Amino acid sequence: MALGGEDFALACACSAGPAFEGGGIRCGMRADQGAIDGARIDLERDALEPSVIGGGTARGICGSGLIALADVLLRAGWIDRAGRVTNRLPPALQVEGAWGTGVALTADGEVTLWERDLASLVRAKGAIFAGIRSLHQSLGAGAGPLARVIVSGNFGRFLNLTAAIGIGLLPELAPGRFGYVRNGSLEGATLALLSRELMAEIVAFRDRVTYVDLSELPGYMDEFVGACFLPHTSPEQLRL
């Protein structure tokens, strides 16, 4: 993660774990055919209708689907701010098993979103958002608002932006202030190999990048703990 502009940048590494790629999730998988990438809830019918990549039978949940599911479940009141199932979840959708309590996403319960999955998501999104706030605060009192946020990688390609903001993964900004780069690291490496001018520009800018070790940054753990709720302990903290 990096924060800056043409003249400088602050960079850090966030220990978010593999949840955003479907790793560590009981029914997790990559964003491929059969992955649940979202859902809608019909409160009048107490029905949850998942969206499946490519249509057909759901085989699992991808990272972007995990975010989208958490958002709709939270807004419906079926999970609380800690990611735990509430008594408002329709009994027909509640599953009990070795992984605790879960929300059945398919009729046979083969694909289920468990509370332990949601706990992993909450910790992962907490680490990311705490990193964003910590970098921003490192600029001091004179730091202005974020002008633009660029999300990179295959994960960003399928990211439900509204849901990401809804659970507190990303700050509350107007949709037009978010952008996407499919594979920034690979594209950058390719261009650097093909252009001596760009390579020189990269080397020059590298010297203007300051690495921030979040583990040694005062206040980071407070930010992390505060972000380990949906969307945040204090909703006003989402506005940068």
PDB file of C-alpha atoms in Angstrom:
ATOM      1  CA  MET A   1       0.000   0.000   0.000  1.00  0.00           C
ATOM      2  CA  ALA A   2       1.312   3.464  -0.855  1.00  0.00           C
ATOM      3  CA  LEU A   3       0.113   7.005  -0.211  1.00  0.00           C
ATOM      4  CA  GLY A   4       1.522  10.014  -2.005  1.00  0.00           C
ATOM      5  CA  GLY A   5       1.764  11.838  -5.301  1.00  0.00           C
ATOM      6  CA  GLU A   6       4.306  12.954  -7.879  1.00  0.00           C
ATOM      7  CA  ASP A   7       6.797  14.236  -5.307  1.00  0.00           C
ATOM      8  CA  PHE A   8       6.805  11.573  -2.586  1.00  0.00           C
ATOM      9  CA  ALA A   9       5.118   8.453  -1.238  1.00  0.00           C
ATOM     10  CA  LEU A  10       4.724   6.617   2.040  1.00  0.00           C
ATOM     11  CA  ALA A  11       4.522   2.840   1.725  1.00  0.00           C
ATOM     12  CA  CYS A  12       3.645   0.033   4.115  1.00  0.00           C
ATOM     13  CA  ALA A  13       2.793  -3.668   4.202  1.00  0.00           C
ATOM     14  CA  CYS A  14      -0.517  -4.738   5.747  1.00  0.00           C
ATOM     15  CA  SER A  15      -0.846  -8.229   7.201  1.00  0.00           C
ATOM     16  CA  ALA A  16      -4.321  -8.893   5.839  1.00  0.00           C
ATOM     17  CA  GLY A  17      -3.966 -12.643   5.275  1.00  0.00           C
ATOM     18  CA  PRO A  18      -5.492 -14.579   2.365  1.00  0.00           C
ATOM     19  CA  ALA A  19      -9.207 -13.942   3.046  1.00  0.00           C
ATOM     20  CA  PHE A  20      -9.577 -11.551   0.102  1.00  0.00           C
ATOM     21  CA  GLU A  21      -8.433 -14.344  -2.238  1.00  0.00           C
ATOM     22  CA  GLY A  22     -10.793 -16.872  -0.664  1.00  0.00           C
ATOM     23  CA  GLY A  23      -7.991 -18.421   1.408  1.00  0.00           C
ATOM     24  CA  GLY A  24      -8.697 -19.531   4.972  1.00  0.00           C
ATOM     25  CA  ILE A  25     -12.429 -19.467   4.171  1.00  0.00           C
ATOM     26  CA  ARG A  26     -14.267 -22.777   4.659  1.00  0.00           C
ATOM     27  CA  CYS A  27     -15.914 -22.605   1.218  1.00  0.00           C
ATOM     28  CA  GLY A  28     -13.429 -20.157  -0.269  1.00  0.00           C
ATOM     29  CA  MET A  29     -12.246 -20.252  -3.878  1.00  0.00           C
ATOM     30  CA  ARG A  30     -10.814 -17.941  -6.523  1.00  0.00           C
ATOM     31  CA  ALA A  31     -13.075 -15.681  -8.600  1.00  0.00           C
ATOM     32  CA  ASP A  32     -13.853 -18.362 -11.187  1.00  0.00           C
ATOM     33  CA  GLN A  33     -16.821 -20.268 -12.616  1.00  0.00           C
ATOM     34  CA  GLY A  34     -19.200 -21.183  -9.797  1.00  0.00           C
ATOM     35  CA  ALA A  35     -17.905 -18.666  -7.263  1.00  0.00           C
ATOM     36  CA  ILE A  36     -20.447 -16.571  -5.379  1.00  0.00           C
ATOM     37  CA  ASP A  37     -19.479 -12.956  -6.007  1.00  0.00           C
ATOM     38  CA  GLY A  38     -22.461 -11.213  -4.416  1.00  0.00           C
ATOM     39  CA  ALA A  39     -26.033 -11.573  -3.227  1.00  0.00           C
ATOM     40  CA  ARG A  40     -29.300  -9.763  -2.660  1.00  0.00           C
ATOM     41  CA  ILE A  41     -31.681 -10.237   0.250  1.00  0.00           C
ATOM     42  CA  ASP A  42     -35.464 -10.123  -0.023  1.00  0.00           C
ATOM     43  CA  LEU A  43     -36.602  -9.302   3.498  1.00  0.00           C
ATOM     44  CA  GLU A  44     -40.271  -9.821   2.635  1.00  0.00           C
ATOM     45  CA  ARG A  45     -39.602 -13.447   1.732  1.00  0.00           C
ATOM     46  CA  ASP A  46     -36.644 -13.953   4.101  1.00  0.00           C
ATOM     47  CA  ALA A  47     -34.721 -15.071   1.024  1.00  0.00           C
ATOM     48  CA  LEU A  48     -31.043 -14.755   0.154  1.00  0.00           C
ATOM     49  CA  GLU A  49     -30.303 -14.897  -3.574  1.00  0.00           C
ATOM     50  CA  PRO A  50     -26.582 -15.329  -4.348  1.00  0.00           C
ATOM     51  CA  SER A  51     -24.962 -14.169  -7.575  1.00  0.00           C
ATOM     52  CA  VAL A  52     -22.726 -16.829  -9.144  1.00  0.00           C
ATOM     53  CA  ILE A  53     -19.947 -16.137 -11.634  1.00  0.00           C
ATOM     54  CA  GLY A  54     -20.922 -17.792 -14.907  1.00  0.00           C
ATOM     55  CA  GLY A  55     -24.325 -18.777 -13.517  1.00  0.00           C
ATOM     56  CA  GLY A  56     -25.253 -22.304 -12.547  1.00  0.00           C
ATOM     57  CA  THR A  57     -24.522 -24.082  -9.284  1.00  0.00           C
ATOM     58  CA  ALA A  58     -22.508 -22.303  -6.616  1.00  0.00           C
ATOM     59  CA  ARG A  59     -19.234 -24.060  -5.747  1.00  0.00           C
ATOM     60  CA  GLY A  60     -17.807 -21.623  -3.206  1.00  0.00           C
ATOM     61  CA  ILE A  61     -17.200 -17.990  -2.237  1.00  0.00           C
ATOM     62  CA  CYS A  62     -14.520 -15.737  -3.724  1.00  0.00           C
ATOM     63  CA  GLY A  63     -12.941 -12.801  -1.889  1.00  0.00           C
ATOM     64  CA  SER A  64     -15.083 -10.137  -3.516  1.00  0.00           C
ATOM     65  CA  GLY A  65     -18.139 -12.283  -2.795  1.00  0.00           C
ATOM     66  CA  LEU A  66     -17.168 -12.488   0.857  1.00  0.00           C
ATOM     67  CA  ILE A  67     -17.150  -8.691   1.038  1.00  0.00           C
ATOM     68  CA  ALA A  68     -20.469  -8.363  -0.788  1.00  0.00           C
ATOM     69  CA  LEU A  69     -22.120 -10.999   1.411  1.00  0.00           C
ATOM     70  CA  ALA A  70     -20.938  -9.339   4.611  1.00  0.00           C
ATOM     71  CA  ASP A  71     -22.349  -6.025   3.410  1.00  0.00           C
ATOM     72  CA  VAL A  72     -25.841  -7.309   2.556  1.00  0.00           C
ATOM     73  CA  LEU A  73     -26.045  -9.457   5.703  1.00  0.00           C
ATOM     74  CA  LEU A  74     -25.060  -6.481   7.861  1.00  0.00           C
ATOM     75  CA  ARG A  75     -27.585  -4.163   6.213  1.00  0.00           C
ATOM     76  CA  ALA A  76     -30.316  -6.789   6.652  1.00  0.00           C
ATOM     77  CA  GLY A  77     -29.438  -7.146  10.339  1.00  0.00           C
ATOM     78  CA  TRP A  78     -28.698 -10.862   9.903  1.00  0.00           C
ATOM     79  CA  ILE A  79     -25.176 -10.376  11.283  1.00  0.00           C
ATOM     80  CA  ASP A  80     -23.995  -7.834  13.846  1.00  0.00           C
ATOM     81  CA  ARG A  81     -21.079  -5.412  13.725  1.00  0.00           C
ATOM     82  CA  ALA A  82     -18.708  -8.133  14.982  1.00  0.00           C
ATOM     83  CA  GLY A  83     -19.743 -10.467  12.145  1.00  0.00           C
ATOM     84  CA  ARG A  84     -21.807 -12.769  14.343  1.00  0.00           C
ATOM     85  CA  VAL A  85     -25.157 -14.225  13.274  1.00  0.00           C
ATOM     86  CA  THR A  86     -28.123 -12.499  14.957  1.00  0.00           C
ATOM     87  CA  ASN A  87     -31.547 -13.835  15.920  1.00  0.00           C
ATOM     88  CA  ARG A  88     -32.956 -11.989  12.889  1.00  0.00           C
ATOM     89  CA  LEU A  89     -31.452 -14.542  10.517  1.00  0.00           C
ATOM     90  CA  PRO A  90     -34.306 -16.763   9.229  1.00  0.00           C
ATOM     91  CA  PRO A  91     -34.061 -20.209  10.880  1.00  0.00           C
ATOM     92  CA  ALA A  92     -34.181 -21.896   7.465  1.00  0.00           C
ATOM     93  CA  LEU A  93     -30.869 -20.246   6.570  1.00  0.00           C
ATOM     94  CA  GLN A  94     -29.056 -20.913   9.841  1.00  0.00           C
ATOM     95  CA  VAL A  95     -26.602 -23.809   9.922  1.00  0.00           C
ATOM     96  CA  GLU A  96     -24.790 -25.341  12.889  1.00  0.00           C
ATOM     97  CA  GLY A  97     -21.687 -27.418  12.394  1.00  0.00           C
ATOM     98  CA  ALA A  98     -18.054 -28.005  13.273  1.00  0.00           C
ATOM     99  CA  TRP A  99     -17.296 -24.446  12.224  1.00  0.00           C
ATOM    100  CA  GLY A 100     -19.980 -23.062  14.541  1.00  0.00           C
ATOM    101  CA  THR A 101     -22.905 -21.046  13.221  1.00  0.00           C
ATOM    102  CA  GLY A 102     -23.260 -20.138   9.571  1.00  0.00           C
ATOM    103  CA  VAL A 103     -25.530 -18.777   6.856  1.00  0.00           C
ATOM    104  CA  ALA A 104     -26.512 -21.344   4.222  1.00  0.00           C
ATOM    105  CA  LEU A 105     -25.948 -19.986   0.721  1.00  0.00           C
ATOM    106  CA  THR A 106     -27.227 -23.045  -1.134  1.00  0.00           C
ATOM    107  CA  ALA A 107     -30.334 -25.120  -0.467  1.00  0.00           C
ATOM    108  CA  ASP A 108     -28.296 -28.143   0.620  1.00  0.00           C
ATOM    109  CA  GLY A 109     -25.992 -26.072   2.822  1.00  0.00           C
ATOM    110  CA  GLU A 110     -22.922 -27.306   0.932  1.00  0.00           C
ATOM    111  CA  VAL A 111     -21.845 -23.694   0.490  1.00  0.00           C
ATOM    112  CA  THR A 112     -22.141 -21.871   3.793  1.00  0.00           C
ATOM    113  CA  LEU A 113     -20.708 -18.628   5.129  1.00  0.00           C
ATOM    114  CA  TRP A 114     -19.530 -19.298   8.683  1.00  0.00           C
ATOM    115  CA  GLU A 115     -18.979 -16.900  11.555  1.00  0.00           C
ATOM    116  CA  ARG A 116     -15.302 -17.921  11.532  1.00  0.00           C
ATOM    117  CA  ASP A 117     -15.114 -16.813   7.882  1.00  0.00           C
ATOM    118  CA  LEU A 118     -16.610 -13.460   8.814  1.00  0.00           C
ATOM    119  CA  ALA A 119     -14.149 -13.126  11.707  1.00  0.00           C
ATOM    120  CA  SER A 120     -11.265 -13.601   9.241  1.00  0.00           C
ATOM    121  CA  LEU A 121     -12.771 -10.984   6.954  1.00  0.00           C
ATOM    122  CA  VAL A 122     -13.201  -8.498   9.796  1.00  0.00           C
ATOM    123  CA  ARG A 123      -9.549  -8.877  10.824  1.00  0.00           C
ATOM    124  CA  ALA A 124      -8.346  -8.579   7.225  1.00  0.00           C
ATOM    125  CA  LYS A 125     -10.383  -5.489   6.436  1.00  0.00           C
ATOM    126  CA  GLY A 126      -9.362  -4.026   9.805  1.00  0.00           C
ATOM    127  CA  ALA A 127      -5.683  -4.382   8.898  1.00  0.00           C
ATOM    128  CA  ILE A 128      -6.204  -2.723   5.509  1.00  0.00           C
ATOM    129  CA  PHE A 129      -8.252   0.192   6.798  1.00  0.00           C
ATOM    130  CA  ALA A 130      -5.950   0.730   9.778  1.00  0.00           C
ATOM    131  CA  GLY A 131      -3.053   0.894   7.315  1.00  0.00           C
ATOM    132  CA  ILE A 132      -4.863   3.503   5.233  1.00  0.00           C
ATOM    133  CA  ARG A 133      -5.591   5.691   8.245  1.00  0.00           C
ATOM    134  CA  SER A 134      -2.120   5.251   9.714  1.00  0.00           C
ATOM    135  CA  LEU A 135      -0.379   6.304   6.490  1.00  0.00           C
ATOM    136  CA  HIS A 136      -2.693   9.297   6.193  1.00  0.00           C
ATOM    137  CA  GLN A 137      -2.050  10.348   9.790  1.00  0.00           C
ATOM    138  CA  SER A 138       1.703   9.998   9.243  1.00  0.00           C
ATOM    139  CA  LEU A 139       1.500  13.059   7.011  1.00  0.00           C
ATOM    140  CA  GLY A 140       0.587  15.171  10.046  1.00  0.00           C
ATOM    141  CA  ALA A 141      -2.018  17.844  10.674  1.00  0.00           C
ATOM    142  CA  GLY A 142      -1.536  19.341   7.220  1.00  0.00           C
ATOM    143  CA  ALA A 143      -2.651  16.221   5.390  1.00  0.00           C
ATOM    144  CA  GLY A 144      -5.448  16.949   2.962  1.00  0.00           C
ATOM    145  CA  PRO A 145      -8.248  14.609   1.867  1.00  0.00           C
ATOM    146  CA  LEU A 146      -7.507  11.691  -0.428  1.00  0.00           C
ATOM    147  CA  ALA A 147      -7.893  12.824  -4.021  1.00  0.00           C
ATOM    148  CA  ARG A 148      -7.942   9.363  -5.566  1.00  0.00           C
ATOM    149  CA  VAL A 149      -7.752   5.705  -4.554  1.00  0.00           C
ATOM    150  CA  ILE A 150      -6.383   3.135  -7.000  1.00  0.00           C
ATOM    151  CA  VAL A 151      -7.052  -0.561  -6.383  1.00  0.00           C
ATOM    152  CA  SER A 152      -4.813  -2.996  -8.230  1.00  0.00           C
ATOM    153  CA  GLY A 153      -4.750  -6.720  -8.913  1.00  0.00           C
ATOM    154  CA  ASN A 154      -7.300  -9.347  -9.902  1.00  0.00           C
ATOM    155  CA  PHE A 155      -9.073  -8.834  -6.589  1.00  0.00           C
ATOM    156  CA  GLY A 156      -9.808  -5.212  -7.461  1.00  0.00           C
ATOM    157  CA  ARG A 157     -11.197  -6.266 -10.834  1.00  0.00           C
ATOM    158  CA  PHE A 158     -14.181  -7.968  -9.177  1.00  0.00           C
ATOM    159  CA  LEU A 159     -14.424  -5.729  -6.111  1.00  0.00           C
ATOM    160  CA  ASN A 160     -17.906  -4.478  -5.227  1.00  0.00           C
ATOM    161  CA  LEU A 161     -16.975  -0.899  -4.366  1.00  0.00           C
ATOM    162  CA  THR A 162     -20.210  -0.095  -2.550  1.00  0.00           C
ATOM    163  CA  ALA A 163     -19.846  -3.198  -0.373  1.00  0.00           C
ATOM    164  CA  ALA A 164     -16.148  -2.499   0.317  1.00  0.00           C
ATOM    165  CA  ILE A 165     -17.076   0.939   1.625  1.00  0.00           C
ATOM    166  CA  GLY A 166     -20.111  -0.493   3.421  1.00  0.00           C
ATOM    167  CA  ILE A 167     -18.047  -2.886   5.572  1.00  0.00           C
ATOM    168  CA  GLY A 168     -15.300  -0.322   6.190  1.00  0.00           C
ATOM    169  CA  LEU A 169     -12.581  -1.825   4.006  1.00  0.00           C
ATOM    170  CA  LEU A 170     -12.220   1.418   2.033  1.00  0.00           C
ATOM    171  CA  PRO A 171     -12.892   4.997   3.172  1.00  0.00           C
ATOM    172  CA  GLU A 172     -16.102   6.795   2.318  1.00  0.00           C
ATOM    173  CA  LEU A 173     -15.296   8.645  -0.900  1.00  0.00           C
ATOM    174  CA  ALA A 174     -17.339   9.449  -3.976  1.00  0.00           C
ATOM    175  CA  PRO A 175     -17.284   6.545  -6.484  1.00  0.00           C
ATOM    176  CA  GLY A 176     -15.588   8.753  -9.077  1.00  0.00           C
ATOM    177  CA  ARG A 177     -12.523   9.035  -6.839  1.00  0.00           C
ATOM    178  CA  PHE A 178     -11.763   5.311  -7.102  1.00  0.00           C
ATOM    179  CA  GLY A 179      -9.797   3.799  -9.972  1.00  0.00           C
ATOM    180  CA  TYR A 180      -8.563   0.336 -10.948  1.00  0.00           C
ATOM    181  CA  VAL A 181      -5.339  -1.063 -12.432  1.00  0.00           C
ATOM    182  CA  ARG A 182      -5.603  -4.728 -13.417  1.00  0.00           C
ATOM    183  CA  ASN A 183      -2.050  -5.859 -12.662  1.00  0.00           C
ATOM    184  CA  GLY A 184       0.081  -2.877 -11.736  1.00  0.00           C
ATOM    185  CA  SER A 185       3.181  -4.809 -10.672  1.00  0.00           C
ATOM    186  CA  LEU A 186       3.393  -6.940 -13.832  1.00  0.00           C
ATOM    187  CA  GLU A 187       2.571  -4.053 -16.139  1.00  0.00           C
ATOM    188  CA  GLY A 188       5.103  -1.823 -14.387  1.00  0.00           C
ATOM    189  CA  ALA A 189       7.824  -4.472 -14.615  1.00  0.00           C
ATOM    190  CA  THR A 190       7.103  -5.009 -18.318  1.00  0.00           C
ATOM    191  CA  LEU A 191       7.228  -1.295 -19.117  1.00  0.00           C
ATOM    192  CA  ALA A 192      10.439  -0.874 -17.100  1.00  0.00           C
ATOM    193  CA  LEU A 193      12.120  -3.608 -19.171  1.00  0.00           C
ATOM    194  CA  LEU A 194      11.024  -1.953 -22.408  1.00  0.00           C
ATOM    195  CA  SER A 195      11.844   1.674 -21.590  1.00  0.00           C
ATOM    196  CA  ARG A 196      15.130   3.051 -20.273  1.00  0.00           C
ATOM    197  CA  GLU A 197      13.437   6.404 -19.629  1.00  0.00           C
ATOM    198  CA  LEU A 198      10.725   4.827 -17.502  1.00  0.00           C
ATOM    199  CA  MET A 199      13.305   2.741 -15.626  1.00  0.00           C
ATOM    200  CA  ALA A 200      15.248   5.896 -14.803  1.00  0.00           C
ATOM    201  CA  GLU A 201      12.031   7.543 -13.628  1.00  0.00           C
ATOM    202  CA  ILE A 202      11.275   4.556 -11.378  1.00  0.00           C
ATOM    203  CA  VAL A 203      14.751   4.635  -9.840  1.00  0.00           C
ATOM    204  CA  ALA A 204      14.483   8.371  -9.204  1.00  0.00           C
ATOM    205  CA  PHE A 205      11.062   8.052  -7.589  1.00  0.00           C
ATOM    206  CA  ARG A 206      12.189   5.109  -5.453  1.00  0.00           C
ATOM    207  CA  ASP A 207      14.442   7.456  -3.525  1.00  0.00           C
ATOM    208  CA  ARG A 208      11.394   9.552  -2.659  1.00  0.00           C
ATOM    209  CA  VAL A 209       9.505   6.613  -1.106  1.00  0.00           C
ATOM    210  CA  THR A 210       9.555   6.245   2.679  1.00  0.00           C
ATOM    211  CA  TYR A 211       8.706   2.844   4.129  1.00  0.00           C
ATOM    212  CA  VAL A 212       6.542   2.927   7.259  1.00  0.00           C
ATOM    213  CA  ASP A 213       6.766  -0.079   9.584  1.00  0.00           C
ATOM    214  CA  LEU A 214       3.231  -0.281  10.970  1.00  0.00           C
ATOM    215  CA  SER A 215       4.326  -2.499  13.870  1.00  0.00           C
ATOM    216  CA  GLU A 216       6.469   0.372  15.154  1.00  0.00           C
ATOM    217  CA  LEU A 217       4.008   3.149  14.376  1.00  0.00           C
ATOM    218  CA  PRO A 218       2.357   4.654  17.480  1.00  0.00           C
ATOM    219  CA  GLY A 219      -1.403   4.349  17.292  1.00  0.00           C
ATOM    220  CA  TYR A 220      -1.554   1.631  14.630  1.00  0.00           C
ATOM    221  CA  MET A 221      -2.861  -1.040  17.015  1.00  0.00           C
ATOM    222  CA  ASP A 222      -5.529   1.383  18.251  1.00  0.00           C
ATOM    223  CA  GLU A 223      -6.573   1.967  14.650  1.00  0.00           C
ATOM    224  CA  PHE A 224      -6.607  -1.780  13.992  1.00  0.00           C
ATOM    225  CA  VAL A 225      -8.748  -2.568  17.027  1.00  0.00           C
ATOM    226  CA  GLY A 226     -11.132   0.240  16.106  1.00  0.00           C
ATOM    227  CA  ALA A 227     -11.458  -1.085  12.558  1.00  0.00           C
ATOM    228  CA  CYS A 228     -12.272  -4.650  13.655  1.00  0.00           C
ATOM    229  CA  PHE A 229     -15.996  -3.960  13.544  1.00  0.00           C
ATOM    230  CA  LEU A 230     -18.429  -3.505  10.663  1.00  0.00           C
ATOM    231  CA  PRO A 231     -17.955  -0.900   9.389  1.00  0.00           C
ATOM    232  CA  HIS A 232     -15.891   0.641  12.232  1.00  0.00           C
ATOM    233  CA  THR A 233     -16.114   1.404  15.948  1.00  0.00           C
ATOM    234  CA  SER A 234     -16.724   5.061  15.083  1.00  0.00           C
ATOM    235  CA  PRO A 235     -18.368   5.542  11.646  1.00  0.00           C
ATOM    236  CA  GLU A 236     -16.929   9.044  11.339  1.00  0.00           C
ATOM    237  CA  GLN A 237     -13.463   7.420  11.191  1.00  0.00           C
ATOM    238  CA  LEU A 238     -14.344   6.190   7.682  1.00  0.00           C
ATOM    239  CA  ARG A 239     -14.155   9.708   6.266  1.00  0.00           C
ATOM    240  CA  LEU A 240     -10.674  10.827   5.238  1.00  0.00           C
TER     241      LEU A 240
END
